[in-house]
Tab-separated table of N, CA and C in Angstrom:
chain	number	residue	atom	x	y	z
K	989	THR	N	107.217	84.748	102.245
K	989	THR	CA	107.296	86.081	102.798
K	989	THR	C	106.317	87.036	102.100
K	990	ASP	N	106.166	86.910	100.792
K	990	ASP	CA	105.227	87.774	100.102
K	990	ASP	C	103.819	87.492	100.558
K	991	VAL	N	103.460	86.226	100.810
K	991	VAL	CA	102.127	85.893	101.310
K	991	VAL	C	101.935	86.528	102.666
K	992	ASP	N	102.948	86.460	103.540
K	992	ASP	CA	102.861	87.077	104.861
K	992	ASP	C	102.664	88.580	104.733
K	993	ALA	N	103.405	89.202	103.832
K	993	ALA	CA	103.301	90.668	103.628
K	993	ALA	C	101.920	91.003	103.129
K	994	PHE	N	101.398	90.220	102.186
K	994	PHE	CA	100.044	90.478	101.660
K	994	PHE	C	98.978	90.354	102.773
K	995	GLU	N	99.073	89.262	103.520
K	995	GLU	CA	98.105	89.054	104.610
K	995	GLU	C	98.192	90.167	105.651
K	996	SER	N	99.388	90.631	105.923
K	996	SER	CA	99.554	91.738	106.889
K	996	SER	C	98.892	93.012	106.346
K	997	GLU	N	99.178	93.344	105.095
K	997	GLU	CA	98.600	94.541	104.461
K	997	GLU	C	97.052	94.441	104.504
K	998	LEU	N	96.523	93.301	104.089
K	998	LEU	CA	95.080	93.123	104.070
K	998	LEU	C	94.489	93.273	105.471
K	999	ARG	N	95.073	92.656	106.443
K	999	ARG	CA	94.588	92.708	107.801
K	999	ARG	C	94.652	94.152	108.373
K	1000	VAL	N	95.806	94.798	108.163
K	1000	VAL	CA	95.965	96.140	108.697
K	1000	VAL	C	95.018	97.121	108.061
K	1001	GLN	N	94.988	97.188	106.715
K	1001	GLN	CA	94.123	98.167	106.062
K	1001	GLN	C	92.664	97.870	106.309
K	1002	ALA	N	92.262	96.606	106.355
K	1002	ALA	CA	90.827	96.268	106.586
K	1002	ALA	C	90.431	96.697	107.965
K	1003	SER	N	91.344	96.667	108.931
K	1003	SER	CA	91.003	97.054	110.314
K	1003	SER	C	90.842	98.529	110.511
K	1004	LEU	N	91.349	99.316	109.574
K	1004	LEU	CA	91.350	100.776	109.715
K	1004	LEU	C	90.156	101.379	108.990
K	1005	VAL	N	89.003	101.201	109.526
K	1005	VAL	CA	87.781	101.733	108.870
K	1005	VAL	C	87.677	103.208	109.330
K	1006	HIS	N	87.787	104.084	108.323
K	1006	HIS	CA	87.761	105.521	108.573
K	1006	HIS	C	87.443	106.247	107.297
K	1007	ARG	N	86.804	107.405	107.382
K	1007	ARG	CA	86.437	108.152	106.198
K	1007	ARG	C	87.596	108.608	105.320
K	1008	ASP	N	88.787	108.704	105.885
K	1008	ASP	CA	89.953	109.187	105.158
K	1008	ASP	C	90.948	108.089	104.828
K	1009	ILE	N	90.563	106.834	104.973
K	1009	ILE	CA	91.392	105.698	104.605
K	1009	ILE	C	90.645	104.870	103.565
K	1010	LEU	N	91.346	104.490	102.515
K	1010	LEU	CA	90.726	103.659	101.462
K	1010	LEU	C	90.206	102.372	102.074
K	1011	MET	N	88.947	102.085	101.815
K	1011	MET	CA	88.292	100.941	102.468
K	1011	MET	C	88.584	99.611	101.743
K	1012	VAL	N	88.886	98.582	102.505
K	1012	VAL	CA	89.033	97.241	101.983
K	1012	VAL	C	87.640	96.594	102.005
K	1013	LEU	N	87.177	96.119	100.860
K	1013	LEU	CA	85.866	95.484	100.766
K	1013	LEU	C	85.918	93.966	100.897
K	1014	ASP	N	87.024	93.385	100.449
K	1014	ASP	CA	87.179	91.934	100.494
K	1014	ASP	C	88.640	91.603	100.242
K	1015	GLY	N	89.008	90.400	100.488
K	1015	GLY	CA	90.356	89.978	100.188
K	1015	GLY	C	90.560	88.527	100.607
K	1016	GLY	N	91.603	87.961	100.081
K	1016	GLY	CA	91.930	86.586	100.396
K	1016	GLY	C	92.725	85.945	99.265
K	1017	PHE	N	92.445	84.694	99.019
K	1017	PHE	CA	93.144	83.953	97.986
K	1017	PHE	C	92.144	83.292	97.057
K	1018	ALA	N	92.369	83.363	95.770
K	1018	ALA	CA	91.442	82.762	94.800
K	1018	ALA	C	91.323	81.271	95.065
K	1019	GLU	N	90.109	80.798	95.194
K	1019	GLU	CA	89.857	79.399	95.476
K	1019	GLU	C	89.974	78.479	94.276
K	1020	VAL	N	89.614	79.027	93.123
K	1020	VAL	CA	89.680	78.236	91.908
K	1020	VAL	C	90.413	79.031	90.835
K	1021	SER	N	90.908	78.368	89.828
K	1021	SER	CA	91.570	79.026	88.728
K	1021	SER	C	90.555	79.594	87.770
K	1022	SER	N	90.902	80.677	87.154
K	1022	SER	CA	90.130	81.245	86.080
K	1022	SER	C	91.119	81.786	85.058
K	1023	PRO	N	90.682	82.185	83.852
K	1023	PRO	CA	91.643	82.640	82.857
K	1023	PRO	C	92.564	83.734	83.392
K	1024	GLY	N	93.880	83.412	83.401
K	1024	GLY	CA	94.851	84.376	83.869
K	1024	GLY	C	95.063	84.483	85.349
K	1025	ILE	N	94.292	83.721	86.114
K	1025	ILE	CA	94.416	83.772	87.588
K	1025	ILE	C	94.479	82.345	88.101
K	1026	ALA	N	95.595	82.037	88.746
K	1026	ALA	CA	95.774	80.702	89.312
K	1026	ALA	C	95.129	80.592	90.670
K	1027	ALA	N	94.651	79.437	91.017
K	1027	ALA	CA	94.136	79.163	92.360
K	1027	ALA	C	95.214	79.560	93.352
K	1028	GLY	N	94.837	80.168	94.421
K	1028	GLY	CA	95.811	80.554	95.454
K	1028	GLY	C	96.363	81.977	95.263
K	1029	THR	N	96.008	82.626	94.167
K	1029	THR	CA	96.500	83.998	93.940
K	1029	THR	C	95.856	84.941	94.934
K	1030	PRO	N	96.654	85.763	95.601
K	1030	PRO	CA	96.095	86.708	96.546
K	1030	PRO	C	95.320	87.813	95.858
K	1031	PHE	N	94.246	88.273	96.493
K	1031	PHE	CA	93.518	89.437	95.919
K	1031	PHE	C	93.027	90.295	97.034
K	1032	MET	N	92.881	91.567	96.717
K	1032	MET	CA	92.340	92.548	97.666
K	1032	MET	C	91.369	93.445	96.865
K	1033	VAL	N	90.145	93.553	97.316
K	1033	VAL	CA	89.154	94.389	96.668
K	1033	VAL	C	89.036	95.667	97.453
K	1034	LEU	N	89.362	96.784	96.815
K	1034	LEU	CA	89.377	98.077	97.500
K	1034	LEU	C	88.256	98.965	96.988
K	1035	GLU	N	87.906	99.910	97.811
K	1035	GLU	CA	86.948	100.967	97.398
K	1035	GLU	C	87.439	101.627	96.096
K	1036	TRP	N	86.512	101.926	95.218
K	1036	TRP	CA	86.868	102.516	93.946
K	1036	TRP	C	87.209	103.977	94.149
K	1037	ALA	N	88.326	104.412	93.598
K	1037	ALA	CA	88.742	105.818	93.648
K	1037	ALA	C	88.887	106.282	92.209
K	1038	SER	N	87.782	106.790	91.615
K	1038	SER	CA	87.765	107.099	90.191
K	1038	SER	C	88.783	108.187	89.801
K	1039	GLY	N	89.213	108.989	90.792
K	1039	GLY	CA	90.194	110.036	90.462
K	1039	GLY	C	91.616	109.535	90.415
K	1040	GLY	N	91.848	108.273	90.795
K	1040	GLY	CA	93.186	107.681	90.792
K	1040	GLY	C	94.114	108.311	91.850
K	1041	ALA	N	95.390	108.192	91.585
K	1041	ALA	CA	96.384	108.762	92.505
K	1041	ALA	C	96.214	110.273	92.536
K	1042	ALA	N	96.275	110.825	93.735
K	1042	ALA	CA	96.181	112.275	93.882
K	1042	ALA	C	97.313	112.973	93.190
K	1043	GLU	N	97.042	114.138	92.664
K	1043	GLU	CA	98.049	114.998	92.112
K	1043	GLU	C	98.164	116.264	93.020
K	1044	ALA	N	99.217	116.960	92.899
K	1044	ALA	CA	99.410	118.143	93.719
K	1044	ALA	C	98.236	119.100	93.414
K	1045	PRO	N	97.481	119.487	94.438
K	1045	PRO	CA	96.392	120.428	94.260
K	1045	PRO	C	96.863	121.779	93.730
K	1046	SER	N	96.008	122.465	93.003
K	1046	SER	CA	96.418	123.735	92.380
K	1046	SER	C	96.107	124.952	93.274
K	1047	SER	N	95.472	124.728	94.416
K	1047	SER	CA	95.152	125.847	95.312
K	1047	SER	C	95.618	125.490	96.725
K	1048	TRP	N	95.797	126.552	97.573
K	1048	TRP	CA	96.148	126.313	98.952
K	1048	TRP	C	95.039	125.571	99.663
K	1049	GLU	N	93.801	125.884	99.333
K	1049	GLU	CA	92.683	125.169	99.973
K	1049	GLU	C	92.766	123.654	99.623
K	1050	GLY	N	93.119	123.325	98.390
K	1050	GLY	CA	93.266	121.925	98.053
K	1050	GLY	C	94.426	121.267	98.771
K	1051	VAL	N	95.545	121.969	98.928
K	1051	VAL	CA	96.671	121.447	99.699
K	1051	VAL	C	96.255	121.210	101.126
K	1052	ARG	N	95.564	122.197	101.715
K	1052	ARG	CA	95.104	122.023	103.123
K	1052	ARG	C	94.197	120.823	103.238
K	1053	ARG	N	93.262	120.661	102.303
K	1053	ARG	CA	92.313	119.563	102.372
K	1053	ARG	C	93.048	118.232	102.277
K	1054	LEU	N	94.019	118.128	101.383
K	1054	LEU	CA	94.782	116.888	101.250
K	1054	LEU	C	95.552	116.583	102.504
K	1055	LEU	N	96.225	117.566	103.070
K	1055	LEU	CA	97.030	117.357	104.290
K	1055	LEU	C	96.183	117.051	105.512
K	1056	VAL	N	95.037	117.699	105.649
K	1056	VAL	CA	94.136	117.412	106.747
K	1056	VAL	C	93.586	116.009	106.635
K	1057	THR	N	93.276	115.589	105.415
K	1057	THR	CA	92.824	114.203	105.212
K	1057	THR	C	93.893	113.208	105.659
K	1058	CYS	N	95.114	113.448	105.240
K	1058	CYS	CA	96.209	112.553	105.636
K	1058	CYS	C	96.372	112.531	107.169
K	1059	LEU	N	96.301	113.710	107.819
K	1059	LEU	CA	96.434	113.778	109.249
K	1059	LEU	C	95.323	112.993	109.936
K	1060	SER	N	94.099	113.129	109.413
K	1060	SER	CA	92.982	112.432	109.973
K	1060	SER	C	93.103	110.924	109.835
K	1061	GLY	N	93.510	110.474	108.661
K	1061	GLY	CA	93.684	109.037	108.419
K	1061	GLY	C	94.838	108.484	109.257
K	1062	LEU	N	95.913	109.270	109.380
K	1062	LEU	CA	97.044	108.821	110.212
K	1062	LEU	C	96.661	108.792	111.687
K	1063	ALA	N	95.834	109.749	112.130
K	1063	ALA	CA	95.373	109.722	113.547
K	1063	ALA	C	94.652	108.416	113.823
K	1064	ARG	N	93.810	108.002	112.880
K	1064	ARG	CA	93.067	106.709	113.067
K	1064	ARG	C	94.076	105.557	113.120
K	1065	ALA	N	95.007	105.542	112.192
K	1065	ALA	CA	95.981	104.451	112.147
K	1065	ALA	C	96.805	104.458	113.456
K	1066	HIS	N	97.284	105.618	113.850
K	1066	HIS	CA	98.109	105.693	115.067
K	1066	HIS	C	97.337	105.280	116.302
K	1067	ALA	N	96.047	105.622	116.371
K	1067	ALA	CA	95.208	105.227	117.499
K	1067	ALA	C	95.090	103.709	117.589
K	1068	ALA	N	95.233	103.051	116.424
K	1068	ALA	CA	95.168	101.588	116.362
K	1068	ALA	C	96.558	100.955	116.537
K	1069	GLY	N	97.596	101.831	116.739
K	1069	GLY	CA	98.923	101.305	116.908
K	1069	GLY	C	99.634	100.991	115.600
K	1070	VAL	N	99.175	101.557	114.497
K	1070	VAL	CA	99.728	101.251	113.162
K	1070	VAL	C	100.499	102.497	112.676
K	1071	VAL	N	101.701	102.244	112.156
K	1071	VAL	CA	102.525	103.254	111.513
K	1071	VAL	C	102.577	102.961	110.008
K	1072	HIS	N	102.180	103.934	109.185
K	1072	HIS	CA	102.114	103.722	107.734
K	1072	HIS	C	103.485	103.518	107.119
K	1073	ARG	N	104.461	104.308	107.449
K	1073	ARG	CA	105.864	104.305	106.992
K	1073	ARG	C	106.117	104.734	105.561
K	1074	ASP	N	105.090	105.110	104.802
K	1074	ASP	CA	105.338	105.554	103.405
K	1074	ASP	C	104.320	106.610	102.988
K	1075	VAL	N	104.285	107.682	103.777
K	1075	VAL	CA	103.346	108.778	103.487
K	1075	VAL	C	103.952	109.601	102.341
K	1076	LYS	N	103.211	109.590	101.211
K	1076	LYS	CA	103.632	110.344	100.032
K	1076	LYS	C	102.431	110.554	99.128
K	1077	LEU	N	102.519	111.435	98.173
K	1077	LEU	CA	101.406	111.787	97.310
K	1077	LEU	C	100.865	110.552	96.575
K	1078	GLY	N	101.763	109.683	96.158
K	1078	GLY	CA	101.328	108.477	95.437
K	1078	GLY	C	100.510	107.487	96.271
K	1079	ASN	N	100.524	107.644	97.575
K	1079	ASN	CA	99.711	106.811	98.467
K	1079	ASN	C	98.476	107.495	98.975
K	1080	VAL	N	98.073	108.516	98.247
K	1080	VAL	CA	96.821	109.168	98.509
K	1080	VAL	C	96.005	109.053	97.222
K	1081	LEU	N	94.786	108.533	97.337
K	1081	LEU	CA	93.918	108.370	96.167
K	1081	LEU	C	92.791	109.389	96.268
K	1082	ARG	N	92.181	109.689	95.122
K	1082	ARG	CA	91.108	110.694	95.096
K	1082	ARG	C	89.805	110.045	94.608
K	1083	CYS	N	88.845	110.052	95.480
K	1083	CYS	CA	87.504	109.626	95.135
K	1083	CYS	C	86.722	110.853	94.710
K	1084	THR	N	86.110	110.794	93.561
K	1084	THR	CA	85.374	111.928	93.018
K	1084	THR	C	83.909	111.842	93.445
K	1085	SER	N	83.119	112.782	92.948
K	1085	SER	CA	81.694	112.877	93.324
K	1085	SER	C	80.887	111.666	92.840
K	1086	VAL	N	81.430	110.913	91.878
K	1086	VAL	CA	80.692	109.733	91.432
K	1086	VAL	C	80.963	108.516	92.312
K	1087	ASP	N	81.916	108.628	93.195
K	1087	ASP	CA	82.275	107.520	94.108
K	1087	ASP	C	81.439	107.538	95.356
K	1088	ARG	N	81.404	106.424	96.030
K	1088	ARG	CA	80.596	106.266	97.212
K	1088	ARG	C	80.968	107.254	98.353
K	1089	ARG	N	82.268	107.468	98.495
K	1089	ARG	CA	82.784	108.340	99.571
K	1089	ARG	C	83.751	109.326	98.954
K	1090	PRO	N	83.307	110.446	98.419
K	1090	PRO	CA	84.212	111.419	97.753
K	1090	PRO	C	85.274	111.969	98.725
K	1091	GLY	N	86.373	112.338	98.138
K	1091	GLY	CA	87.474	112.968	98.911
K	1091	GLY	C	88.778	112.191	98.798
K	1092	TYR	N	89.793	112.702	99.369
K	1092	TYR	CA	91.070	112.034	99.384
K	1092	TYR	C	91.052	110.858	100.372
K	1093	LYS	N	91.781	109.782	100.056
K	1093	LYS	CA	91.871	108.645	100.929
K	1093	LYS	C	93.333	108.199	101.016
K	1094	LEU	N	93.784	107.974	102.255
K	1094	LEU	CA	95.125	107.432	102.494
K	1094	LEU	C	95.042	105.932	102.134
K	1095	ALA	N	96.050	105.479	101.382
K	1095	ALA	CA	96.036	104.099	100.896
K	1095	ALA	C	97.443	103.495	101.070
K	1096	ASP	N	97.520	102.245	100.643
K	1096	ASP	CA	98.779	101.482	100.572
K	1096	ASP	C	99.452	101.321	101.924
K	1097	PHE	N	98.926	100.423	102.712
K	1097	PHE	CA	99.479	100.097	103.999
K	1097	PHE	C	100.401	98.846	103.893
K	1098	GLY	N	101.014	98.694	102.699
K	1098	GLY	CA	101.813	97.506	102.432
K	1098	GLY	C	103.044	97.331	103.319
K	1099	ILE	N	103.616	98.421	103.806
K	1099	ILE	CA	104.768	98.278	104.678
K	1099	ILE	C	104.463	98.820	106.098
K	1100	ALA	N	103.184	99.010	106.386
K	1100	ALA	CA	102.772	99.458	107.709
K	1100	ALA	C	103.123	98.425	108.775
K	1101	LEU	N	103.304	98.886	109.976
K	1101	LEU	CA	103.583	97.965	111.078
K	1101	LEU	C	103.155	98.541	112.398
K	1102	ALA	N	103.170	97.721	113.377
K	1102	ALA	CA	102.793	98.166	114.726
K	1102	ALA	C	103.951	99.029	115.259
K	1103	ALA	N	103.608	100.144	115.898
K	1103	ALA	CA	104.617	101.013	116.454
K	1103	ALA	C	105.530	100.236	117.383
K	1104	GLY	N	106.859	100.453	117.223
K	1104	GLY	CA	107.839	99.766	118.061
K	1104	GLY	C	108.256	98.386	117.574
K	1105	SER	N	107.658	97.914	116.488
K	1105	SER	CA	107.976	96.600	115.939
K	1105	SER	C	109.384	96.628	115.323
K	1106	ARG	N	109.987	95.457	115.233
K	1106	ARG	CA	111.222	95.303	114.526
K	1106	ARG	C	110.885	95.245	113.040
K	1107	ALA	N	111.559	96.005	112.226
K	1107	ALA	CA	111.245	96.014	110.818
K	1107	ALA	C	112.478	96.360	109.990
K	1108	ASN	N	112.361	95.998	108.715
K	1108	ASN	CA	113.447	96.329	107.776
K	1108	ASN	C	113.286	97.814	107.385
K	1109	ARG	N	114.310	98.305	106.706
K	1109	ARG	CA	114.225	99.645	106.160
K	1109	ARG	C	113.327	99.622	104.982
K	1110	ALA	N	112.284	100.390	105.015
K	1110	ALA	CA	111.338	100.420	103.904
K	1110	ALA	C	110.713	101.772	103.868
K	1111	GLY	N	110.343	102.196	102.651
K	1111	GLY	CA	109.693	103.483	102.455
K	1111	GLY	C	110.287	104.131	101.236
K	1112	THR	N	109.822	105.333	100.981
K	1112	THR	CA	110.349	106.133	99.869
K	1112	THR	C	111.448	107.013	100.418
K	1113	PRO	N	112.683	106.829	99.949
K	1113	PRO	CA	113.853	107.504	100.559
K	1113	PRO	C	113.658	108.978	100.790
K	1114	ALA	N	113.068	109.704	99.867
K	1114	ALA	CA	112.982	111.203	100.013
K	1114	ALA	C	111.968	111.557	101.134
K	1115	ASN	N	111.167	110.611	101.568
K	1115	ASN	CA	110.192	110.906	102.622
K	1115	ASN	C	110.459	110.123	103.924
K	1116	MET	N	111.548	109.424	103.972
K	1116	MET	CA	111.823	108.558	105.123
K	1116	MET	C	112.427	109.400	106.268
K	1117	ALA	N	111.908	109.127	107.481
K	1117	ALA	CA	112.444	109.780	108.688
K	1117	ALA	C	113.810	109.202	108.978
K	1118	PRO	N	114.628	109.951	109.718
K	1118	PRO	CA	115.958	109.484	110.025
K	1118	PRO	C	116.004	108.061	110.676
K	1119	GLU	N	115.051	107.797	111.538
K	1119	GLU	CA	115.026	106.480	112.183
K	1119	GLU	C	114.761	105.340	111.193
K	1120	GLN	N	114.044	105.642	110.088
K	1120	GLN	CA	113.838	104.621	109.018
K	1120	GLN	C	115.134	104.455	108.278
K	1121	ILE	N	115.755	105.518	107.837
K	1121	ILE	CA	116.940	105.454	107.028
K	1121	ILE	C	118.053	104.779	107.777
K	1122	GLU	N	118.200	105.073	109.064
K	1122	GLU	CA	119.296	104.533	109.882
K	1122	GLU	C	118.997	103.180	110.486
K	1123	GLY	N	117.804	102.633	110.181
K	1123	GLY	CA	117.488	101.305	110.680
K	1123	GLY	C	117.213	101.212	112.181
K	1124	ARG	N	116.787	102.288	112.790
K	1124	ARG	CA	116.493	102.299	114.204
K	1124	ARG	C	115.020	101.933	114.411
K	1125	ALA	N	114.688	100.697	114.117
K	1125	ALA	CA	113.311	100.210	114.053
K	1125	ALA	C	112.592	100.442	115.364
K	1126	HIS	N	113.267	100.347	116.495
K	1126	HIS	CA	112.611	100.511	117.799
K	1126	HIS	C	112.121	101.948	118.022
K	1127	GLU	N	112.594	102.884	117.219
K	1127	GLU	CA	112.166	104.289	117.322
K	1127	GLU	C	111.023	104.634	116.331
K	1128	ILE	N	110.654	103.728	115.463
K	1128	ILE	CA	109.604	104.033	114.478
K	1128	ILE	C	108.228	104.088	115.212
K	1129	GLY	N	107.560	105.164	114.990
K	1129	GLY	CA	106.255	105.391	115.633
K	1129	GLY	C	105.490	106.498	114.882
K	1130	PRO	N	104.464	107.051	115.481
K	1130	PRO	CA	103.675	108.052	114.812
K	1130	PRO	C	104.498	109.266	114.288
K	1131	ALA	N	105.546	109.645	115.012
K	1131	ALA	CA	106.392	110.726	114.544
K	1131	ALA	C	107.051	110.406	113.212
K	1132	THR	N	107.280	109.175	112.928
K	1132	THR	CA	107.845	108.745	111.640
K	1132	THR	C	106.938	109.125	110.518
K	1133	ASP	N	105.613	108.893	110.707
K	1133	ASP	CA	104.629	109.282	109.672
K	1133	ASP	C	104.515	110.786	109.566
K	1134	LEU	N	104.585	111.501	110.721
K	1134	LEU	CA	104.493	112.963	110.668
K	1134	LEU	C	105.681	113.558	109.928
K	1135	TYR	N	106.826	112.963	110.016
K	1135	TYR	CA	107.967	113.398	109.268
K	1135	TYR	C	107.678	113.251	107.782
K	1136	GLY	N	107.149	112.104	107.377
K	1136	GLY	CA	106.782	111.882	105.981
K	1136	GLY	C	105.744	112.835	105.519
K	1137	LEU	N	104.783	113.175	106.384
K	1137	LEU	CA	103.735	114.126	106.020
K	1137	LEU	C	104.332	115.528	105.864
K	1138	GLY	N	105.317	115.847	106.704
K	1138	GLY	CA	106.004	117.133	106.542
K	1138	GLY	C	106.747	117.213	105.197
K	1139	CYS	N	107.348	116.111	104.822
K	1139	CYS	CA	108.011	116.070	103.503
K	1139	CYS	C	106.997	116.281	102.365
K	1140	LEU	N	105.829	115.639	102.510
K	1140	LEU	CA	104.743	115.814	101.530
K	1140	LEU	C	104.292	117.280	101.495
K	1141	ALA	N	104.094	117.885	102.674
K	1141	ALA	CA	103.657	119.265	102.742
K	1141	ALA	C	104.702	120.173	102.067
K	1142	PHE	N	105.974	119.944	102.308
K	1142	PHE	CA	107.022	120.738	101.683
K	1142	PHE	C	106.942	120.597	100.139
K	1143	ARG	N	106.805	119.375	99.635
K	1143	ARG	CA	106.728	119.161	98.221
K	1143	ARG	C	105.516	119.887	97.629
K	1144	LEU	N	104.364	119.818	98.313
K	1144	LEU	CA	103.171	120.461	97.788
K	1144	LEU	C	103.297	121.999	97.787
K	1145	ALA	N	104.026	122.523	98.777
K	1145	ALA	CA	104.191	123.981	98.908
K	1145	ALA	C	105.247	124.519	97.943
K	1146	THR	N	106.288	123.716	97.676
K	1146	THR	CA	107.409	124.245	96.896
K	1146	THR	C	107.617	123.584	95.552
K	1147	GLY	N	107.035	122.378	95.358
K	1147	GLY	CA	107.227	121.659	94.147
K	1147	GLY	C	108.534	120.872	94.090
K	1148	ARG	N	109.229	120.813	95.191
K	1148	ARG	CA	110.488	120.083	95.232
K	1148	ARG	C	110.605	119.258	96.527
K	1149	SER	N	111.507	118.317	96.540
K	1149	SER	CA	111.703	117.439	97.692
K	1149	SER	C	112.297	118.191	98.854
K	1150	ALA	N	111.890	117.857	100.047
K	1150	ALA	CA	112.472	118.478	101.252
K	1150	ALA	C	113.856	117.928	101.518
K	1151	VAL	N	114.183	116.770	100.976
K	1151	VAL	CA	115.442	116.099	101.247
K	1151	VAL	C	116.249	116.058	99.966
K	1152	LYS	N	117.430	116.537	100.026
K	1152	LYS	CA	118.313	116.459	98.841
K	1152	LYS	C	118.948	115.062	98.827
K	1153	MET	N	118.652	114.323	97.774
K	1153	MET	CA	119.219	112.958	97.625
K	1153	MET	C	120.562	113.070	96.951
K	1154	THR	N	121.568	112.436	97.535
K	1154	THR	CA	122.927	112.453	96.961
K	1154	THR	C	123.345	111.033	96.637
K	1155	ASP	N	124.359	110.896	95.813
K	1155	ASP	CA	124.898	109.600	95.408
K	1155	ASP	C	125.827	109.073	96.522
């Protein structure tokens, strides 16, 4: 199952070539063993993002730029029939001026799926749309990601989660 999930992530993210999505440069399975890496180990080579995981921008302009980038990347994914399902700050990377393509990049399509697919409950609970939480897989679609983006926008604007998590 892990191999299937890896192959799915590699295939999905590699197919989404867009200025606001982290680019996959290569991927597959190691053909030979090397120190610390067994033959057959899966690998994915991604575009370098020297800024690492995005942090909450300190200005409204920065917040706007981050959200517009996510909307743009999601529009590309949705046009290809792909739903990210885990839109959050930790899944946005920052490429700096020393990188090939500076700017924010939407990343981590590990639980992405085709809109309308049958799927398990997956995502970050504080950013999950009701259809994700309630397991209504047939309802998962672009609106699911827009809900997650709304949660991200709320967090960036207020510094707190849009959803109160209870025990």
